[in-house]
XYZ file of C-alpha atoms in Angstrom:
704
model
C -0.018 0.158 0.088
C 1.440 3.643 -1.231
C 1.384 6.576 0.272
C 0.914 9.720 -1.056
C 2.785 13.175 1.019
C -0.351 14.538 2.425
C -0.773 10.623 4.313
C 1.427 10.865 6.983
C 2.864 7.460 9.033
C 2.939 7.840 12.628
C 4.928 5.795 14.940
C 1.914 4.037 16.518
C 1.573 2.992 13.097
C -1.605 5.439 12.593
C -2.662 7.569 9.708
C -2.736 10.602 9.709
C -4.217 13.104 6.700
C -1.162 16.331 6.439
C -3.269 17.769 3.174
C -5.837 17.930 0.252
C -5.366 14.883 -1.846
C -4.403 11.675 1.197
C -4.089 8.794 -1.361
C -3.658 5.742 -0.485
C -2.443 3.688 -4.029
C -4.576 0.382 -3.476
C -3.058 -1.406 -6.362
C -0.860 -0.197 -9.662
C -0.561 -2.147 -13.165
C 2.297 -1.500 -15.911
C -0.364 -3.995 -17.889
C -3.631 -2.276 -16.888
C -5.727 -4.526 -15.245
C -9.103 -5.975 -17.391
C -12.137 -4.717 -17.007
C -14.715 -6.243 -14.944
C -16.490 -6.300 -11.953
C -14.135 -6.140 -8.779
C -14.663 -5.713 -4.586
C -12.557 -3.952 -3.351
C -12.525 -5.022 0.934
C -9.963 -3.126 3.365
C -10.592 -4.362 7.028
C -9.290 -3.258 10.975
C -10.551 0.111 9.802
C -10.268 2.525 13.261
C -10.999 6.302 13.061
C -10.696 9.323 14.996
C -13.965 10.414 13.682
C -16.043 8.761 10.489
C -14.049 8.393 7.224
C -16.165 9.670 4.072
C -13.671 7.171 1.185
C -13.749 7.530 -2.557
C -12.649 5.394 -4.769
C -10.663 6.759 -7.542
C -9.599 4.694 -10.896
C -6.758 5.641 -13.390
C -7.942 4.589 -17.063
C -4.831 5.854 -18.026
C -0.674 5.145 -16.735
C -0.193 8.942 -16.381
C -3.758 9.814 -14.491
C -5.213 12.041 -16.557
C -8.473 9.593 -17.428
C -9.959 9.288 -13.538
C -13.429 8.224 -12.715
C -14.115 8.648 -8.431
C -16.496 5.737 -7.136
C -17.864 7.384 -3.455
C -18.621 4.894 -1.118
C -20.394 4.589 2.598
C -18.943 6.872 5.673
C -16.943 4.274 8.021
C -15.679 4.924 11.688
C -14.825 1.169 12.360
C -14.605 -2.150 10.957
C -14.978 -2.812 7.218
C -15.413 -0.877 4.638
C -16.788 -2.800 1.230
C -16.205 -0.912 -2.198
C -18.095 -2.884 -5.072
C -17.658 -0.955 -8.853
C -17.081 -1.784 -12.110
C -15.070 -0.654 -14.980
C -15.558 -1.154 -19.186
C -11.393 0.383 -19.589
C -8.708 -0.861 -17.662
C -7.049 -0.222 -13.891
C -3.549 1.198 -14.083
C -3.949 2.333 -10.429
C -6.745 2.163 -8.271
C -6.170 4.823 -5.385
C -7.960 5.565 -2.066
C -9.199 8.926 -0.516
C -10.272 8.070 2.397
C -11.827 11.695 4.257
C -11.342 15.893 3.390
C -11.005 16.156 6.873
C -7.597 15.835 8.352
C -7.935 12.835 11.091
C -5.697 10.054 12.505
C -7.015 6.497 11.226
C -5.724 2.689 11.252
C -6.553 0.022 8.526
C -5.283 -3.351 8.839
C -5.625 -5.051 5.724
C -6.805 -4.736 2.421
C -7.919 -7.081 -0.620
C -9.028 -6.354 -3.956
C -10.545 -9.149 -5.827
C -11.895 -9.772 -9.993
C -15.346 -10.999 -9.438
C -16.806 -13.806 -12.070
C -20.217 -13.689 -12.864
C -21.091 -16.032 -9.817
C -19.336 -14.163 -7.613
C -21.623 -10.760 -8.468
C -24.496 -12.592 -8.559
C -23.734 -13.698 -4.377
C -22.610 -10.262 -3.675
C -25.477 -8.544 -5.036
C -28.453 -11.404 -3.003
C -26.721 -10.775 0.326
C -27.021 -6.974 0.244
C -30.580 -7.843 -1.726
C -32.476 -10.465 -2.792
C -35.022 -9.056 -4.621
C -33.127 -6.274 -7.236
C -30.734 -9.468 -7.547
C -33.384 -11.959 -9.054
C -34.782 -8.118 -10.890
C -31.301 -7.352 -12.707
C -30.705 -11.073 -13.382
C -34.247 -11.149 -15.072
C -34.204 -8.297 -16.578
C -30.649 -9.003 -17.895
C -31.856 -12.471 -19.382
C -34.333 -10.430 -21.228
C -31.813 -7.952 -23.086
C -33.117 -5.821 -20.766
C -29.522 -4.637 -19.617
C -30.028 -0.777 -18.768
C -32.666 -1.792 -16.128
C -30.112 -4.738 -15.064
C -27.381 -1.953 -14.280
C -30.445 0.257 -13.031
C -30.632 -2.503 -10.408
C -27.285 -3.161 -10.010
C -26.807 0.372 -8.943
C -29.292 0.470 -6.546
C -27.418 -2.030 -4.553
C -23.821 -1.384 -5.243
C -24.522 2.642 -5.627
C -23.691 5.182 -8.299
C -20.659 4.736 -10.651
C -20.175 7.563 -12.598
C -19.087 7.410 -16.480
C -15.930 7.886 -18.477
C -13.055 9.486 -17.124
C -12.314 13.269 -17.138
C -8.689 13.228 -19.090
C -10.968 11.036 -21.585
C -14.220 13.687 -21.482
C -11.876 16.649 -21.894
C -10.468 15.139 -25.065
C -13.314 15.296 -26.512
C -14.487 18.606 -25.564
C -11.408 20.359 -26.854
C -12.370 20.816 -30.355
C -15.810 22.061 -30.378
C -14.834 24.070 -26.865
C -12.091 25.553 -29.666
C -14.575 26.183 -32.228
C -16.192 28.822 -30.492
C -13.507 31.458 -30.224
C -13.022 32.837 -33.544
C -16.635 33.702 -33.006
C -16.159 34.963 -30.026
C -13.416 37.159 -31.090
C -15.236 37.983 -33.803
C -17.958 39.286 -31.332
C -15.426 41.115 -29.704
C -13.885 43.415 -32.561
C -17.450 44.374 -33.013
C -17.386 46.242 -29.616
C -16.729 50.141 -29.794
C -15.403 50.356 -26.324
C -14.643 47.092 -24.930
C -14.310 46.049 -21.800
C -10.804 46.038 -19.334
C -10.080 43.574 -16.996
C -7.859 43.605 -14.481
C -6.228 40.322 -13.318
C -4.769 40.308 -9.493
C -2.944 38.145 -8.015
C -2.684 38.993 -4.287
C 0.334 37.124 -2.737
C 0.036 36.148 1.047
C 3.386 37.146 3.402
C 6.227 35.251 2.466
C 4.498 34.341 -0.911
C 6.178 34.426 -3.911
C 4.899 34.643 -7.446
C 4.618 31.744 -9.634
C 5.795 32.360 -13.164
C 3.459 29.623 -14.458
C 0.410 31.969 -13.151
C 1.953 35.084 -14.571
C 2.474 33.810 -17.437
C -1.202 32.116 -18.374
C -2.338 35.763 -17.622
C 0.039 37.232 -20.013
C -1.035 34.695 -22.325
C -4.768 35.705 -22.432
C -5.135 36.397 -25.740
C -8.335 39.040 -24.773
C -6.414 42.172 -25.438
C -8.267 44.627 -23.379
C -6.728 43.290 -19.621
C -3.562 44.264 -17.320
C -2.003 42.281 -14.819
C -1.725 43.867 -11.478
C 0.340 41.781 -8.879
C -0.074 43.408 -5.055
C 2.689 41.777 -2.518
C 5.370 42.882 0.069
C 8.538 44.080 -2.360
C 11.175 40.951 -1.494
C 7.774 38.811 -3.235
C 7.799 41.216 -6.538
C 12.174 41.416 -6.823
C 11.523 38.007 -8.881
C 9.078 38.541 -11.489
C 11.781 41.065 -13.193
C 12.274 38.126 -15.845
C 8.423 37.652 -16.424
C 7.315 41.191 -17.633
C 5.931 41.339 -21.009
C 5.850 44.351 -23.319
C 2.410 43.474 -25.024
C 0.416 42.822 -21.625
C 1.323 45.191 -18.963
C 1.435 44.428 -15.322
C 2.395 46.352 -12.384
C 3.826 45.034 -9.311
C 1.932 46.731 -5.824
C 4.123 46.782 -3.038
C 2.173 45.638 0.243
C 3.939 45.514 3.750
C 4.532 42.171 5.270
C 2.603 43.336 7.879
C -1.019 44.198 5.541
C -4.267 41.929 6.095
C -5.007 39.991 3.114
C -8.392 42.593 3.178
C -5.933 45.622 2.412
C -3.858 44.301 -0.108
C -7.105 43.532 -1.859
C -7.811 47.124 -1.500
C -4.270 47.966 -2.615
C -4.712 46.711 -5.760
C -7.873 47.829 -6.822
C -6.677 50.980 -6.111
C -4.047 50.598 -8.837
C -6.770 50.300 -11.642
C -9.533 52.071 -13.824
C -10.506 48.779 -15.207
C -13.838 47.906 -15.325
C -13.701 44.555 -13.992
C -11.999 42.428 -11.696
C -11.027 39.437 -11.519
C -8.895 37.759 -8.195
C -6.714 34.984 -8.425
C -4.745 32.718 -6.150
C -1.120 32.219 -6.954
C -0.357 29.283 -8.950
C -3.488 28.635 -10.346
C -4.155 28.415 -13.716
C -6.720 30.509 -16.604
C -7.236 28.693 -19.942
C -6.385 31.537 -23.066
C -9.438 32.035 -23.761
C -11.449 32.276 -19.990
C -11.162 36.582 -20.033
C -12.611 36.617 -23.944
C -15.197 34.841 -22.761
C -15.711 36.300 -19.923
C -15.920 40.105 -21.788
C -18.365 38.762 -23.815
C -21.011 37.551 -21.415
C -19.885 41.007 -19.762
C -20.748 42.348 -23.377
C -24.057 40.313 -24.327
C -24.878 40.866 -20.755
C -24.437 45.015 -19.893
C -26.910 44.724 -16.304
C -24.789 42.012 -15.259
C -22.369 42.543 -12.734
C -20.438 39.593 -11.744
C -19.455 36.576 -13.864
C -18.001 33.171 -13.277
C -17.467 29.991 -14.663
C -16.864 26.110 -14.284
C -13.204 25.093 -12.225
C -11.068 22.255 -11.862
C -8.113 21.610 -9.702
C -4.348 21.120 -11.760
C -1.808 19.420 -10.209
C 2.349 20.173 -10.658
C 2.410 17.731 -13.780
C -0.612 19.206 -15.707
C -2.677 16.383 -14.772
C -6.261 17.578 -14.573
C -9.024 16.490 -11.928
C -12.021 17.363 -9.215
C -13.948 19.637 -11.742
C -16.708 21.746 -10.597
C -19.453 21.882 -13.228
C -21.803 24.579 -11.225
C -25.523 25.230 -11.923
C -26.636 28.822 -11.849
C -26.687 30.990 -9.586
C -28.421 29.624 -6.306
C -27.947 32.123 -2.872
C -28.607 28.949 -0.829
C -26.229 26.207 -1.741
C -23.438 29.943 -2.350
C -24.419 30.007 1.817
C -23.013 26.843 2.512
C -19.824 26.214 0.202
C -18.410 28.817 -2.106
C -18.920 27.458 -4.950
C -17.684 30.878 -6.453
C -14.836 30.306 -6.287
C -11.523 32.163 -7.958
C -11.683 33.106 -10.958
C -14.708 35.509 -10.865
C -15.242 38.330 -12.823
C -16.737 40.884 -10.488
C -17.076 45.164 -11.704
C -14.578 46.968 -9.917
C -17.318 49.528 -7.952
C -19.057 46.977 -6.557
C -15.676 45.027 -5.490
C -14.691 48.233 -4.398
C -18.222 48.529 -2.264
C -16.820 44.838 -0.674
C -13.481 45.821 0.056
C -14.888 48.877 2.039
C -16.678 46.832 4.565
C -19.543 47.333 6.606
C -18.076 47.191 10.165
C -15.874 44.216 9.629
C -12.548 44.562 7.707
C -12.197 42.446 4.309
C -10.420 39.087 5.336
C -10.317 37.304 2.139
C -11.920 36.547 -1.090
C -14.104 34.263 0.184
C -15.447 37.139 2.497
C -15.517 39.226 -0.283
C -17.914 37.496 -2.755
C -20.324 37.009 0.328
C -20.569 40.754 0.883
C -21.008 41.473 -3.235
C -23.340 38.218 -3.253
C -25.025 40.229 -0.476
C -25.477 43.716 -2.359
C -26.660 41.830 -5.951
C -29.885 41.194 -6.653
C -29.625 37.329 -8.507
C -30.230 39.140 -11.659
C -27.344 40.692 -11.652
C -25.349 37.151 -10.639
C -24.579 34.764 -14.722
C -23.051 31.952 -15.573
C -20.919 30.424 -18.308
C -21.153 26.570 -18.292
C -17.532 26.487 -19.552
C -13.826 25.686 -17.818
C -12.512 28.599 -17.083
C -10.336 28.664 -14.368
C -7.660 25.991 -13.149
C -7.250 25.672 -9.471
C -4.037 23.763 -8.039
C -5.258 22.673 -4.879
C -8.555 22.134 -2.838
C -10.029 25.933 -1.822
C -8.212 26.157 1.125
C -11.228 28.325 3.921
C -11.572 28.121 7.905
C -14.992 27.585 9.001
C -15.252 29.702 11.319
C -14.482 32.707 9.749
C -17.112 31.664 6.953
C -19.425 31.115 9.220
C -19.044 34.690 10.847
C -18.379 36.058 7.333
C -22.191 34.329 6.346
C -23.683 35.912 9.791
C -23.261 39.316 8.123
C -24.192 39.332 4.243
C -28.120 37.531 5.661
C -27.779 40.817 8.386
C -27.043 42.684 5.523
C -30.191 41.384 3.704
C -32.534 41.380 6.766
C -32.883 37.768 6.730
C -32.544 36.217 10.237
C -30.657 32.897 11.079
C -28.548 30.750 13.107
C -25.229 30.097 11.197
C -23.124 27.351 12.751
C -20.967 23.820 10.766
C -22.481 20.983 10.808
C -20.897 18.035 11.386
C -19.751 17.116 7.738
C -17.906 20.371 8.166
C -20.021 22.459 6.129
C -22.214 25.356 6.788
C -25.789 25.423 8.193
C -28.204 27.868 7.689
C -30.884 27.649 9.957
C -33.941 29.834 9.082
C -36.068 30.214 12.203
C -39.982 29.098 12.474
C -42.246 32.508 12.175
C -44.276 33.217 15.519
C -47.047 31.652 16.245
C -45.628 29.123 14.384
C -48.433 27.773 11.704
C -50.455 24.806 10.974
C -49.597 22.415 9.156
C -51.912 20.484 7.188
C -50.517 16.925 6.541
C -52.038 14.661 3.976
C -51.447 11.634 3.396
C -53.379 9.755 0.395
C -53.354 6.243 0.951
C -54.700 2.881 -0.292
C -54.927 -0.033 2.219
C -51.706 -1.204 3.638
C -51.359 -0.770 7.101
C -48.218 -1.719 7.026
C -47.063 1.009 5.384
C -49.548 3.942 6.386
C -49.312 2.854 10.116
C -45.895 3.820 11.174
C -46.201 6.736 8.215
C -49.185 7.930 10.873
C -47.680 7.548 13.970
C -44.385 9.055 12.706
C -46.422 11.999 12.525
C -48.199 11.562 15.391
C -45.505 10.506 18.054
C -41.856 11.369 16.644
C -42.641 15.050 14.504
C -41.778 17.651 17.340
C -44.222 19.983 15.333
C -46.856 20.545 17.407
C -49.034 23.120 15.670
C -50.241 20.138 12.913
C -53.521 18.433 11.569
C -53.669 15.342 9.447
C -55.769 14.574 6.758
C -55.750 10.782 4.966
C -57.345 10.530 1.867
C -58.705 7.702 1.250
C -59.092 6.023 -2.020
C -61.473 2.918 -0.969
C -59.578 1.114 1.380
C -61.506 -2.373 2.277
C -59.417 -4.013 4.254
C -60.745 -4.266 8.305
C -57.595 -3.381 10.003
C -57.420 -0.410 8.355
C -61.135 0.365 8.589
C -60.346 -0.484 12.315
C -57.115 1.497 12.734
C -59.789 4.563 11.261
C -61.682 4.236 13.904
C -59.107 3.896 16.521
C -57.643 7.773 14.912
C -61.284 9.076 15.309
C -60.292 10.019 18.935
C -57.498 12.349 17.765
C -58.504 15.454 17.560
C -56.091 16.475 14.915
C -56.577 13.433 12.492
C -59.727 13.185 9.854
C -60.574 11.177 7.372
C -61.448 11.824 4.056
C -63.151 9.402 1.163
C -61.814 10.153 -1.705
C -63.371 6.893 -3.946
C -62.928 5.885 -6.877
C -59.940 5.711 -9.663
C -56.422 6.311 -8.819
C -56.309 10.257 -9.121
C -53.289 10.904 -7.067
C -53.700 14.794 -7.920
C -57.479 15.147 -7.860
C -57.094 13.440 -4.346
C -54.734 16.241 -2.486
C -55.930 18.923 -4.216
C -59.273 17.847 -3.058
C -58.099 17.171 0.164
C -56.064 20.594 -0.003
C -59.264 22.491 -0.613
C -60.747 21.651 3.369
C -57.498 21.781 5.252
C -56.691 24.232 7.356
C -53.393 25.213 7.553
C -51.544 27.672 5.927
C -48.452 24.864 5.201
C -49.544 22.039 3.151
C -47.305 19.191 3.620
C -48.160 16.145 0.433
C -46.928 12.746 2.241
C -46.722 9.100 0.663
C -47.788 6.886 3.246
C -45.058 4.685 2.586
C -42.521 7.593 3.700
C -41.179 7.309 7.956
C -40.105 9.492 10.741
C -36.485 9.639 11.232
C -35.417 12.167 13.523
C -37.760 14.687 15.191
C -37.201 18.003 14.248
C -37.844 17.212 10.400
C -40.872 19.247 9.835
C -39.706 21.985 11.590
C -36.585 22.812 8.623
C -39.305 22.369 6.228
C -41.595 24.726 7.578
C -39.309 27.331 8.182
C -38.011 26.870 4.397
C -41.704 26.758 3.382
C -43.090 30.120 5.218
C -40.049 32.216 3.553
C -41.661 34.449 0.943
C -39.176 33.625 -1.721
C -40.095 29.837 -1.271
C -42.119 28.105 -3.864
C -42.379 23.865 -2.315
C -39.641 22.588 -0.477
C -38.053 19.305 -0.587
C -36.581 16.695 2.205
C -33.508 13.915 1.364
C -35.390 11.165 1.508
C -33.499 7.318 2.190
C -34.321 3.903 1.133
C -34.390 1.484 3.694
C -31.078 0.340 3.172
C -29.938 4.046 3.918
C -29.331 4.999 0.423
C -30.184 8.083 -1.272
C -33.827 7.719 -2.785
C -34.186 11.716 -3.507
C -31.494 14.557 -3.106
C -33.720 16.888 -5.392
C -35.226 16.923 -8.995
C -33.321 17.390 -11.930
C -35.159 18.171 -14.772
C -34.248 16.782 -18.842
C -32.632 13.832 -17.340
C -33.762 11.617 -20.072
C -35.489 13.903 -21.943
C -38.269 14.118 -18.309
C -37.098 14.259 -14.359
C -34.273 12.046 -12.317
C -33.857 12.549 -8.323
C -30.486 14.167 -7.739
C -27.478 12.069 -5.767
C -30.107 8.621 -6.070
C -28.471 5.477 -4.821
C -25.345 7.586 -3.050
C -25.319 6.710 0.697
C -27.222 8.189 2.543
C -24.332 10.037 4.399
C -22.053 11.476 1.369
C -21.442 14.520 0.632
C -22.568 14.284 -3.095
C -21.353 15.927 -6.073
C -19.531 19.115 -4.984
C -20.846 19.455 -1.190
C -24.612 19.395 -3.218
C -26.320 16.685 -0.453
C -24.364 18.725 2.423
C -26.316 21.841 1.735
C -29.845 23.373 1.731
C -30.584 24.250 -2.398
C -32.633 25.555 -5.079
C -33.438 22.681 -7.581
C -36.217 23.306 -10.534
C -38.734 20.331 -8.270
C -38.833 18.224 -5.972
C -40.991 15.272 -4.808
C -44.090 15.276 -4.311
C -43.508 11.970 -1.450
C -42.871 15.087 0.995
C -43.300 18.256 -0.079
C -44.218 21.044 1.798
C -45.552 24.166 0.527
C -47.618 27.464 1.456
C -51.223 26.793 1.137
C -51.519 30.487 -1.150
C -48.708 29.714 -3.137
C -50.237 26.599 -3.558
C -53.760 28.077 -4.911
C -51.660 30.726 -6.486
C -50.399 28.302 -9.182
C -54.116 26.331 -8.993
C -52.451 23.109 -7.353
C -51.843 19.802 -9.008
C -53.322 19.063 -12.584
C -55.799 16.869 -12.663
C -56.212 16.248 -15.778
C -52.869 16.279 -17.985
C -50.982 15.110 -14.777
C -53.113 12.239 -12.574
C -50.713 9.937 -11.304
C -47.250 10.710 -12.936
C -44.975 14.231 -12.392
C -47.807 15.704 -11.631
C -45.177 16.706 -8.777
C -42.529 18.429 -11.019
C -45.812 20.344 -13.149
C -46.220 22.005 -9.795
C -42.530 22.577 -8.787
C -42.520 24.275 -12.709
C -45.349 26.240 -12.155
C -43.992 27.977 -9.225
C -40.264 28.731 -10.177
C -42.947 30.280 -13.807
C -44.288 32.541 -10.924
C -40.812 33.280 -9.098
C -40.407 31.308 -6.432
C -37.840 29.023 -5.133
C -38.014 25.571 -5.008
C -35.575 24.582 -2.127
C -34.364 21.245 -0.971
C -32.417 20.590 2.440
C -30.173 17.741 3.590
C -31.982 18.771 7.334
C -35.011 17.001 6.812
C -34.368 12.960 6.717
C -36.970 11.022 5.863
C -37.202 6.702 5.150
C -38.828 6.445 1.606
C -40.394 2.961 0.671
C -40.760 4.192 -3.263
C -44.044 3.554 -4.527
C -44.381 0.820 -2.115
C -47.649 0.939 -1.496
C -48.858 0.502 -4.860
C -48.610 -2.251 -7.134
C -46.699 -0.948 -10.718
C -49.779 -1.436 -12.992
C -48.458 -2.717 -16.221
C -51.729 -2.467 -18.651
C -52.161 -1.074 -21.645
C -54.196 1.738 -20.278
C -51.543 2.258 -17.584
C -49.119 2.515 -20.038
C -50.822 4.754 -23.033
C -51.723 7.218 -19.619
C -48.239 7.011 -18.439
C -46.809 8.005 -22.192
C -49.524 10.826 -22.502
C -48.491 12.657 -18.879
C -44.341 12.083 -20.615
C -45.919 13.753 -23.680
C -47.531 16.697 -21.591
C -44.344 17.017 -19.800
C -42.284 17.318 -22.839
C -44.647 19.925 -24.214
C -45.668 22.396 -21.511
C -41.888 22.607 -20.668
C -39.745 21.732 -23.642
C -37.640 25.066 -22.984
C -37.138 24.220 -19.023
C -36.464 20.197 -19.694
C -33.732 21.377 -22.327
C -31.475 23.165 -19.918
C -32.059 22.910 -15.904
C -31.075 26.439 -14.536
C -29.860 24.365 -11.098
C -27.568 21.602 -12.818
C -24.141 21.797 -15.590
C -24.858 20.915 -19.681
C -21.490 19.049 -18.849
C -23.030 16.828 -17.042
C -24.826 14.042 -17.985
C -28.337 13.568 -19.219
C -28.958 9.786 -18.425
C -28.082 9.155 -15.003
C -28.618 10.915 -11.548
C -24.720 10.621 -10.291
C -23.407 13.931 -11.873
C -21.061 12.143 -14.095
C -19.977 13.703 -16.801
C -22.432 13.660 -19.825
């Protein structure tokens, strides 16, 4: 087992994470391991805190084409990862954690799984899904078989980043001539200042200086701020064709003071704050300039980024959503390389009461001052970071609290157990009545746990429960309804007739007394008592539309982490089959954020907003996609549909309804698919809270 420099072995035998890339090399083959299914076991694990490991496979010897496999968290015992690859593996590495913690591993074993071994492994975890996978494979339904195996073993990423990049080089390069031609028509081209602020004792990287000097957009200048001793080494890197201005700052000057010094040294319209050792593609400023001209009211522009190491290998791309204020409060997903109007940046640097600490602090201040429409995203790689973004969580929590206060938003800011910023919103006082609407037909094995979770394991008090009964007949169910009559919070609403989810829930909503409606499947089970308080806090915000929860399969994997629209031309659940405690892509499973839609299996919405958009569509979407349609109607009215990881429930997905595969139901479903595509074709083509560089077929945030 080989250890990277960021993984230190102590005298006690324990390992210590000491940097951003603590890789353990588990296998290395010059010829490459043949494709197939593999099982990796690490035994005797003991850790000071839970590990959140990621397995990485190299599909070329240089490590430019890699695939990541997220694994379940583990603190002690065994870690077992089953994964599949369609290409040879030249190196297999494990990143045990993003936290600086201590741990030890007793032994590791990697073995190839035969078809029989794979069947045994799958059957041991889920006999039912294994049987479905085998049946699908025998009948030629490869996609269904693959999805069943993903549900058993978790997500697998698509092609590696290196291979994906090689495919994108040509189409992205083909865009540049038209962008240049466009820029040559401008009578007053915007000028950009590229500002590199050096830390105390830091020497500027010649690579960074050269990459900025090589920008093909001519209307930009290079400003470097640092101590005099740090700037002396730049004499050989000055370029006559691209002005570089050196701004001296004392070694005692704070980072905020150095940023202000750089801003005061330029009269450019836009500034780009960079970090030492980072790089920018030669067309980056050109792309930012085109966005600035095409969108004259925009004040901040950001693009996608990745990490490049000292050897030039690129990894860890961050393909970002369009502007989402809620997500940005939880994590600085904008990062360096963001273009900002100089006057806005100067206002942020001047600060209200507290001095500017760093770039992240500046971005928080600027975005607190801006309307959402003033922030623009380019879905192209415009920046290469040398390493993971440095951050001090306590400082960022303080800066987030300051940004919220500026906007007049009351909230409590803390750092959660996974090391992410959490913004806890208050519930209005007095707390509003919530009407929980549960649609059911018999199935007491599901209904009772659902209702009892609402009655006795939910800590939110102002609650009424409406059970919308769609022709229950079993004596046990009817007896349970009679028992519930003693609880004044519960009402049984008969809803006879053919199953129409939209109509049943609309009928219940009309008689509900609460100002907040909570739509809940009868196969939902409460896990933690505070879930409803969290959902109400968001649903009662003026800007909120629908609010969704983090739903887990009974085995603990993610069932719902928000809805991405456009997947397979319709919609899909973000991060489906990920481990329940995984951080997710860009940490998105640990952040409150905006999605285009959330599932009605557990959906809270203010009553007035629900009826403002006429509720669920009973005609176009009687069974499927009525929740997506509702959310998109709310979105089109200017509301934001939010998903929170702090409301966690179990979901036995669609367990309460036998799958109807009759010709009539198949025809009805096809009609619902057609209705969704025809009504929302523009939004389905480009989900603003996703990214066009990511997959349009899977739910795992792999590359397109």
